[in-house]
PDB file of C-alpha atoms in Angstrom:
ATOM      1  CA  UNK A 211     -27.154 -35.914 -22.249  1.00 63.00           C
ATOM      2  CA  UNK A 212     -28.644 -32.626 -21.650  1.00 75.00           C
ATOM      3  CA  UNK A 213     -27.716 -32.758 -17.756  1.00 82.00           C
ATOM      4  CA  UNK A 214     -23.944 -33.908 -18.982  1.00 83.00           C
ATOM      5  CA  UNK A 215     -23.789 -30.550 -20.966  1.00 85.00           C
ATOM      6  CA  UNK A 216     -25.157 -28.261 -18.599  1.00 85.00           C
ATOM      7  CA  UNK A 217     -22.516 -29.423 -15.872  1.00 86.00           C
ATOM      8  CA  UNK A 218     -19.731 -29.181 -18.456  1.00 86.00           C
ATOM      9  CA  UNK A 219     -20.838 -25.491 -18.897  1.00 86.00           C
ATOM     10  CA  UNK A 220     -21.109 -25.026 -15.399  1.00 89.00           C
ATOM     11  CA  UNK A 221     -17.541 -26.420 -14.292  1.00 89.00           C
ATOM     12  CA  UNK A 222     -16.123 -23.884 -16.925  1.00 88.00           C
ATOM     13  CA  UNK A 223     -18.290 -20.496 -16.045  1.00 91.00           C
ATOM     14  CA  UNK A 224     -17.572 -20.731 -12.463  1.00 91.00           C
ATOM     15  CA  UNK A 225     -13.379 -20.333 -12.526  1.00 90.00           C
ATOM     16  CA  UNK A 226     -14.161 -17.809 -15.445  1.00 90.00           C
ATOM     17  CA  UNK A 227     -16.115 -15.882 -12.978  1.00 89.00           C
ATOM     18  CA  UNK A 228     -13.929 -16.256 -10.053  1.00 89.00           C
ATOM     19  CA  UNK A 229     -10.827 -15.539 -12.243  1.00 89.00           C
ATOM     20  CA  UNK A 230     -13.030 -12.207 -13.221  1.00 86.00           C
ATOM     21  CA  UNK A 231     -13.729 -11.270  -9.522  1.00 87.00           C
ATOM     22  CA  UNK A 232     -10.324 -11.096  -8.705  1.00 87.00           C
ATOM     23  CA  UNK A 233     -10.244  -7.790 -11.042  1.00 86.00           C
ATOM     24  CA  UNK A 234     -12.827  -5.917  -9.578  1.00 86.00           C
ATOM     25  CA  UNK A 235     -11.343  -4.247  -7.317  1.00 83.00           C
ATOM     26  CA  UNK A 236      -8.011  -3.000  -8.883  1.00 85.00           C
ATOM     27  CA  UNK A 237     -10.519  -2.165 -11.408  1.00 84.00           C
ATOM     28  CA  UNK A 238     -12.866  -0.147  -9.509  1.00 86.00           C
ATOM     29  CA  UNK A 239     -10.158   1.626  -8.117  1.00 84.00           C
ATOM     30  CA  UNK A 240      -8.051   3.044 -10.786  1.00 83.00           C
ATOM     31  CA  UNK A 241     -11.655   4.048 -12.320  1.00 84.00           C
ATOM     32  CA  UNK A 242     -13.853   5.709  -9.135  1.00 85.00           C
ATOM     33  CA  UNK A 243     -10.270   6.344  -7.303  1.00 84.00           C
ATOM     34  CA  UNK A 244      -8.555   9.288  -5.651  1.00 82.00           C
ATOM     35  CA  UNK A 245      -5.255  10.496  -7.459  1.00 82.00           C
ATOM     36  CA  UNK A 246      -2.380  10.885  -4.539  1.00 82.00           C
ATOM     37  CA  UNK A 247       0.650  12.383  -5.052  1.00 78.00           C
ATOM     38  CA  UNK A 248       3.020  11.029  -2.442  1.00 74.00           C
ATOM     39  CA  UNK A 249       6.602  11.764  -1.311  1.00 74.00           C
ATOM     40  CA  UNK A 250       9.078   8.639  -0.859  1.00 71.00           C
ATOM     41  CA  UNK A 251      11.918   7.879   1.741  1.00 68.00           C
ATOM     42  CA  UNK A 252      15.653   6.621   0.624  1.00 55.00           C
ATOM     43  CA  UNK A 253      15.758   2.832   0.097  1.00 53.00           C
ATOM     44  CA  UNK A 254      18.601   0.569  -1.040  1.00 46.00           C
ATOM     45  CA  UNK A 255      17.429  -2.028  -2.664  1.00 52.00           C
ATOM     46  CA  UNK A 256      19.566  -5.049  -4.080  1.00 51.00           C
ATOM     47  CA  UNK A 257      17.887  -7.850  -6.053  1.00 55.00           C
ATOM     48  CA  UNK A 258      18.554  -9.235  -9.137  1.00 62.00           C
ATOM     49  CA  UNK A 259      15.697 -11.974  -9.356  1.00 62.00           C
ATOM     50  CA  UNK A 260      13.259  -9.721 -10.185  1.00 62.00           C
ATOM     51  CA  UNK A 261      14.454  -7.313 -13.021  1.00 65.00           C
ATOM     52  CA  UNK A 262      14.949  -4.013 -12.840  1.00 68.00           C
ATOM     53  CA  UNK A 263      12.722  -2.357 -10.067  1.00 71.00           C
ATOM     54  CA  UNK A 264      13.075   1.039  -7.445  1.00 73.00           C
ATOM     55  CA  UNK A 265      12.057  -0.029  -4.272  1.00 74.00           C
ATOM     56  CA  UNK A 266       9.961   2.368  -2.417  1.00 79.00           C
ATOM     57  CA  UNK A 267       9.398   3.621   1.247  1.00 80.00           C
ATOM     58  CA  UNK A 268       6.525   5.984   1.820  1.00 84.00           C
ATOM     59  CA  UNK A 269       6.810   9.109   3.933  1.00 84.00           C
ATOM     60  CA  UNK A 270       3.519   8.269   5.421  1.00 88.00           C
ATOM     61  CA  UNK A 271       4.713   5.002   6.287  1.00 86.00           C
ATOM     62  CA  UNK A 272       7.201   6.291   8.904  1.00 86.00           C
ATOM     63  CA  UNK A 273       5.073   7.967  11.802  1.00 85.00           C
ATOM     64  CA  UNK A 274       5.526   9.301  15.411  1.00 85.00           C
ATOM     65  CA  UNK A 275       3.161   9.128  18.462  1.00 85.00           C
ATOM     66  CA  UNK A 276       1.273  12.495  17.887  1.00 87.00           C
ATOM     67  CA  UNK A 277      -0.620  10.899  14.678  1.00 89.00           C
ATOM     68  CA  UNK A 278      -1.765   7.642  16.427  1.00 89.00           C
ATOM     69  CA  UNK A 279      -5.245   8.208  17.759  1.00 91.00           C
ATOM     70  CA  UNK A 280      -5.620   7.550  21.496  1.00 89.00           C
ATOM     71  CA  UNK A 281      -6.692   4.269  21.755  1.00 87.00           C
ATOM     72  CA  UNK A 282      -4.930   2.733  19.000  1.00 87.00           C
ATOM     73  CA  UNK A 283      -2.170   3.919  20.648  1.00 83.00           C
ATOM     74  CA  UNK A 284      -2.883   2.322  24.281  1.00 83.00           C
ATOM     75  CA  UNK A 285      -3.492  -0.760  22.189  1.00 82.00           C
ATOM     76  CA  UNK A 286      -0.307  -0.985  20.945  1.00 79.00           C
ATOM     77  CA  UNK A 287       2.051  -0.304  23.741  1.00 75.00           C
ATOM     78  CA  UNK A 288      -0.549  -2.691  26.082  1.00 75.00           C
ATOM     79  CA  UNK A 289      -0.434  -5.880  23.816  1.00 69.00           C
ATOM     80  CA  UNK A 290       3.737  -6.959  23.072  1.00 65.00           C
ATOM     81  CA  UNK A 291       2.906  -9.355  19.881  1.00 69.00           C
ATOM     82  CA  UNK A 292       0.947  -9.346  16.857  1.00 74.00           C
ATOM     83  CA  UNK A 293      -0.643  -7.209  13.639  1.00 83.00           C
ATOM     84  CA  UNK A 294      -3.277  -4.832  13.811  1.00 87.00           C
ATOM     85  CA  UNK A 295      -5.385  -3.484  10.551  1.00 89.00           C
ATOM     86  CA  UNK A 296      -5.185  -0.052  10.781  1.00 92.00           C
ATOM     87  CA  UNK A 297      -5.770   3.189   8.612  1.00 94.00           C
ATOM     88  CA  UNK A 298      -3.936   6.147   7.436  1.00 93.00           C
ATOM     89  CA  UNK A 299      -5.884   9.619   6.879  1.00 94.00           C
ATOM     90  CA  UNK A 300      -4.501  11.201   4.318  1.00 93.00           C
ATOM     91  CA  UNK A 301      -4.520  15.224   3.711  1.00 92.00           C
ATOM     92  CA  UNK A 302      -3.498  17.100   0.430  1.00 90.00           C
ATOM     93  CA  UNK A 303      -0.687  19.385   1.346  1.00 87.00           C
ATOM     94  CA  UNK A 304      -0.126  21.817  -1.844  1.00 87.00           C
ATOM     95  CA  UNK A 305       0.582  19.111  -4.755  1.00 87.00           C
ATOM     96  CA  UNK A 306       1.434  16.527  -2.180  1.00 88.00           C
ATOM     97  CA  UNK A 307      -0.726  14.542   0.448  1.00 91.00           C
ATOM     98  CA  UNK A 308       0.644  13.600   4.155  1.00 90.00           C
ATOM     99  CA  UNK A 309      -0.381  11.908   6.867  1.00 91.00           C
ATOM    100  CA  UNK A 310      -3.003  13.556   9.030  1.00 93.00           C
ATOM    101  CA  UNK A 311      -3.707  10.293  11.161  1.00 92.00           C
ATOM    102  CA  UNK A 312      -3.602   6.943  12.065  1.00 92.00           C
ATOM    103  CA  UNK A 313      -6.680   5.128  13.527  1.00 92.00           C
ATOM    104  CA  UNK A 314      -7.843   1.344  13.731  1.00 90.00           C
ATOM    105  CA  UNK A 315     -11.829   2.344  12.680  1.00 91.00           C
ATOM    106  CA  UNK A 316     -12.369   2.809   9.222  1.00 93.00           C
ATOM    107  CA  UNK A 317     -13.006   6.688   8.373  1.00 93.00           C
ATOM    108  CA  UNK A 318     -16.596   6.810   6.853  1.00 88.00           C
ATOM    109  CA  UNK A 319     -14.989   9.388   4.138  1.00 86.00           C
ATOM    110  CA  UNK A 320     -12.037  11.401   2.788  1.00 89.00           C
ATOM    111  CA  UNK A 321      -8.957  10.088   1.238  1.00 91.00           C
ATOM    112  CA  UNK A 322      -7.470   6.751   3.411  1.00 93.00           C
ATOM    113  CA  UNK A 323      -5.001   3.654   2.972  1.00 92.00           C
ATOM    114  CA  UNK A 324      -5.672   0.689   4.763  1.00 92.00           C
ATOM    115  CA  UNK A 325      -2.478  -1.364   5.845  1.00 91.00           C
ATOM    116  CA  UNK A 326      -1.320  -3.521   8.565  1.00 90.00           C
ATOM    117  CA  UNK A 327       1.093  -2.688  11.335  1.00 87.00           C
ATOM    118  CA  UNK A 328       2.736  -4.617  14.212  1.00 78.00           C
ATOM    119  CA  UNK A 329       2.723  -4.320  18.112  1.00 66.00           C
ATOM    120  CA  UNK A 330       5.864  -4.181  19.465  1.00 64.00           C
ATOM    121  CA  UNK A 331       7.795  -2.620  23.013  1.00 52.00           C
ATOM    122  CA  UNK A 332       8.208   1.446  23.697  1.00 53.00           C
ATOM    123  CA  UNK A 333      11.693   3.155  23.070  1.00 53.00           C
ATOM    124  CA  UNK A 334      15.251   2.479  23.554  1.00 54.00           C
ATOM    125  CA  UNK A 335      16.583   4.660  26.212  1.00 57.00           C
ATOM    126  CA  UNK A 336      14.499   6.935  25.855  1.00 57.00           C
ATOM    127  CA  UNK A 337      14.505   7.927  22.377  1.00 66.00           C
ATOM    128  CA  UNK A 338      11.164   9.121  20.730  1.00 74.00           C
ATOM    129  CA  UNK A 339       9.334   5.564  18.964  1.00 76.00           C
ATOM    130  CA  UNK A 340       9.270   5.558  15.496  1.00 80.00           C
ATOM    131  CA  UNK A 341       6.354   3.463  14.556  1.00 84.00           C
ATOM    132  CA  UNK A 342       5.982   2.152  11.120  1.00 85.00           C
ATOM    133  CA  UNK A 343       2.932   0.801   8.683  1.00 87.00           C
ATOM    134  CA  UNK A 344       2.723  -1.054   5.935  1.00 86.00           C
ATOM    135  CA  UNK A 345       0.126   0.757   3.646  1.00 86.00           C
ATOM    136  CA  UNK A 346       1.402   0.995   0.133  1.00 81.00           C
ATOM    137  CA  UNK A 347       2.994  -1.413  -2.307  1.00 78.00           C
ATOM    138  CA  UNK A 348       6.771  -1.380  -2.243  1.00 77.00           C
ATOM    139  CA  UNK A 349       8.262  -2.241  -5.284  1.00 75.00           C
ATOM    140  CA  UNK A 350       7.553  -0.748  -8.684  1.00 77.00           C
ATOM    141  CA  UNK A 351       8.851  -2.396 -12.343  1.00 74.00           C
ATOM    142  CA  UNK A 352      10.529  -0.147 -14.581  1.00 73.00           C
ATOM    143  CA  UNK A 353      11.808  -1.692 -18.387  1.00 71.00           C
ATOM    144  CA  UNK A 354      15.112  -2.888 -18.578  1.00 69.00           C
ATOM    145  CA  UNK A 355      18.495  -1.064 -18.038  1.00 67.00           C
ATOM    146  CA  UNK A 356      16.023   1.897 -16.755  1.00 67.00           C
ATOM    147  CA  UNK A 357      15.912   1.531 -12.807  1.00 67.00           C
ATOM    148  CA  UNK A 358      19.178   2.700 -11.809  1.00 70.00           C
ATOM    149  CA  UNK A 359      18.343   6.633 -12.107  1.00 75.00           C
ATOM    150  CA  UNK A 360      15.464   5.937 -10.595  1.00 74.00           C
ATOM    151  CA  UNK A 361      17.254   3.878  -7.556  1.00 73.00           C
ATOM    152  CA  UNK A 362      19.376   6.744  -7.549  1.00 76.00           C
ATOM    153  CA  UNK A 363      16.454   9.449  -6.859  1.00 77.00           C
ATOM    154  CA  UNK A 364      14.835   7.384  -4.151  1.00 74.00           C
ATOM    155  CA  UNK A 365      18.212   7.110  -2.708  1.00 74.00           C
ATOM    156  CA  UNK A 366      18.463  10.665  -1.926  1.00 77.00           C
ATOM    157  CA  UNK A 367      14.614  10.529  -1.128  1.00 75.00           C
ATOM    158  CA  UNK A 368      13.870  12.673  -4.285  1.00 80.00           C
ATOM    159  CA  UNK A 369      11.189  10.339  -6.080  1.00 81.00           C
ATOM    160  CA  UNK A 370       7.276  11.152  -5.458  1.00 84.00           C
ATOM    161  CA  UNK A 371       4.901   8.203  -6.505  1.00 86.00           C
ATOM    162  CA  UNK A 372       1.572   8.868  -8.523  1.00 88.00           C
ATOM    163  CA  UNK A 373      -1.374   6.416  -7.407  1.00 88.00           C
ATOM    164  CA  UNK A 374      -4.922   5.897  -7.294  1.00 90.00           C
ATOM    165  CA  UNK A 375      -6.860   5.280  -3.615  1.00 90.00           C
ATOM    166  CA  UNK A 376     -10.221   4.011  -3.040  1.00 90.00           C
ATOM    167  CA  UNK A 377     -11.543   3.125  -0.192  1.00 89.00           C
ATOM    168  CA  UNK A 378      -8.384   2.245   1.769  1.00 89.00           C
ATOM    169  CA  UNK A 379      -6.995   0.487  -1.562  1.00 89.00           C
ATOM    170  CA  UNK A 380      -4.309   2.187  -3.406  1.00 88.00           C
ATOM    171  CA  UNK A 381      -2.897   0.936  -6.930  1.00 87.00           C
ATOM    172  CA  UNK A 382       0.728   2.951  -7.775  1.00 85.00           C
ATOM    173  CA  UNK A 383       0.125   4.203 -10.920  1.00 86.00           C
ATOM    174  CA  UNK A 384       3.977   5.609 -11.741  1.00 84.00           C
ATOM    175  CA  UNK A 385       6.884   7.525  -9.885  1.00 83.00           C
ATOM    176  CA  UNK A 386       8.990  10.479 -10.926  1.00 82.00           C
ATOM    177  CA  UNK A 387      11.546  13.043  -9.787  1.00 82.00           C
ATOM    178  CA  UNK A 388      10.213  15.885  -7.662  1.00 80.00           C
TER     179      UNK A 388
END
């Protein structure tokens, strides 16, 4: 009877804990985190599934070759297909931070975003390769009959987003005009 009872408690404590896990991080972040202050990029977005959202594009997502360390950059015009983890260095420009760099080792400190980015061929006749990362989330929820100003804004590129980074994780904490 006692056994019975002790594996009852057991199958109900373990998804418990695992569904409490799954907060730590978020968590940890938004209390031991970095505030960023970043600028956004003009975005169209049309969805009406989802509510009323902005959807965002990060200045630091949009990169040329001069920020891509070395051999990340050999890397990725060498291999044609595929995703590689890589990392954004960020540095605080006045209220604002931009991108310093973009490496595939983890920096041991400082403020970073860790995203994913994928291979693909050099430029089209010549033109300079834009290369671009996925670091930061890319929608953000705003309450009803609320988002169109705000679509409006990161139409003309004129939004900056507020969020917390730690350790290569970033939670977006709230966007407003510039």
């Amino acid at each position: 009877m006692k056994n019975k009872r002790n594996l009852f408690l057991i199958t109900l404590i373990i998804p418990i804990l695992f569904l409490l896990s799954m907060t730590w991080k978020p968590l940890w972040t938004l209390n031991a985190g970095t505030t960023v202050v970043l600028e956004t990029i003009p975005v169209d977005p049309r969805d009406i599934l989802y509510g009323d959202y902005v959807r965002l594009q990060f200045a630091v997502e949009e990169f040329k070759e001069d920020v891509i360390e070395p051999a990340l950059l050999k890397d990725l015009k060498t291999q044609s297909y595929g995703k590689v983890t890589v990392y954004a260095v960020l540095q605080q420009e006045g209220d604002v931070y931009g991108l310093k760099s973009v490496t595939a080792v983890k920096p041991g400190g400082g403020v970073f975003l860790k995203g994913q980015m994928y291979r693909y061929g050099g430029s089209i006749n010549g033109a300079e390769t834009i290369y671009y990362a996925d670091f930061l989330p890319d929608r953000f929820y705003v309450p009803e009959n609320t988002g169109g100003q705000l679509e409006d804004l990161s139409r003309q590129g004129s939004l900056i987003a507020k969020m917390k980074v730690y350790n290569g994780y970033s939670i977006l904490q709230d966007i407003q005009p510039k």
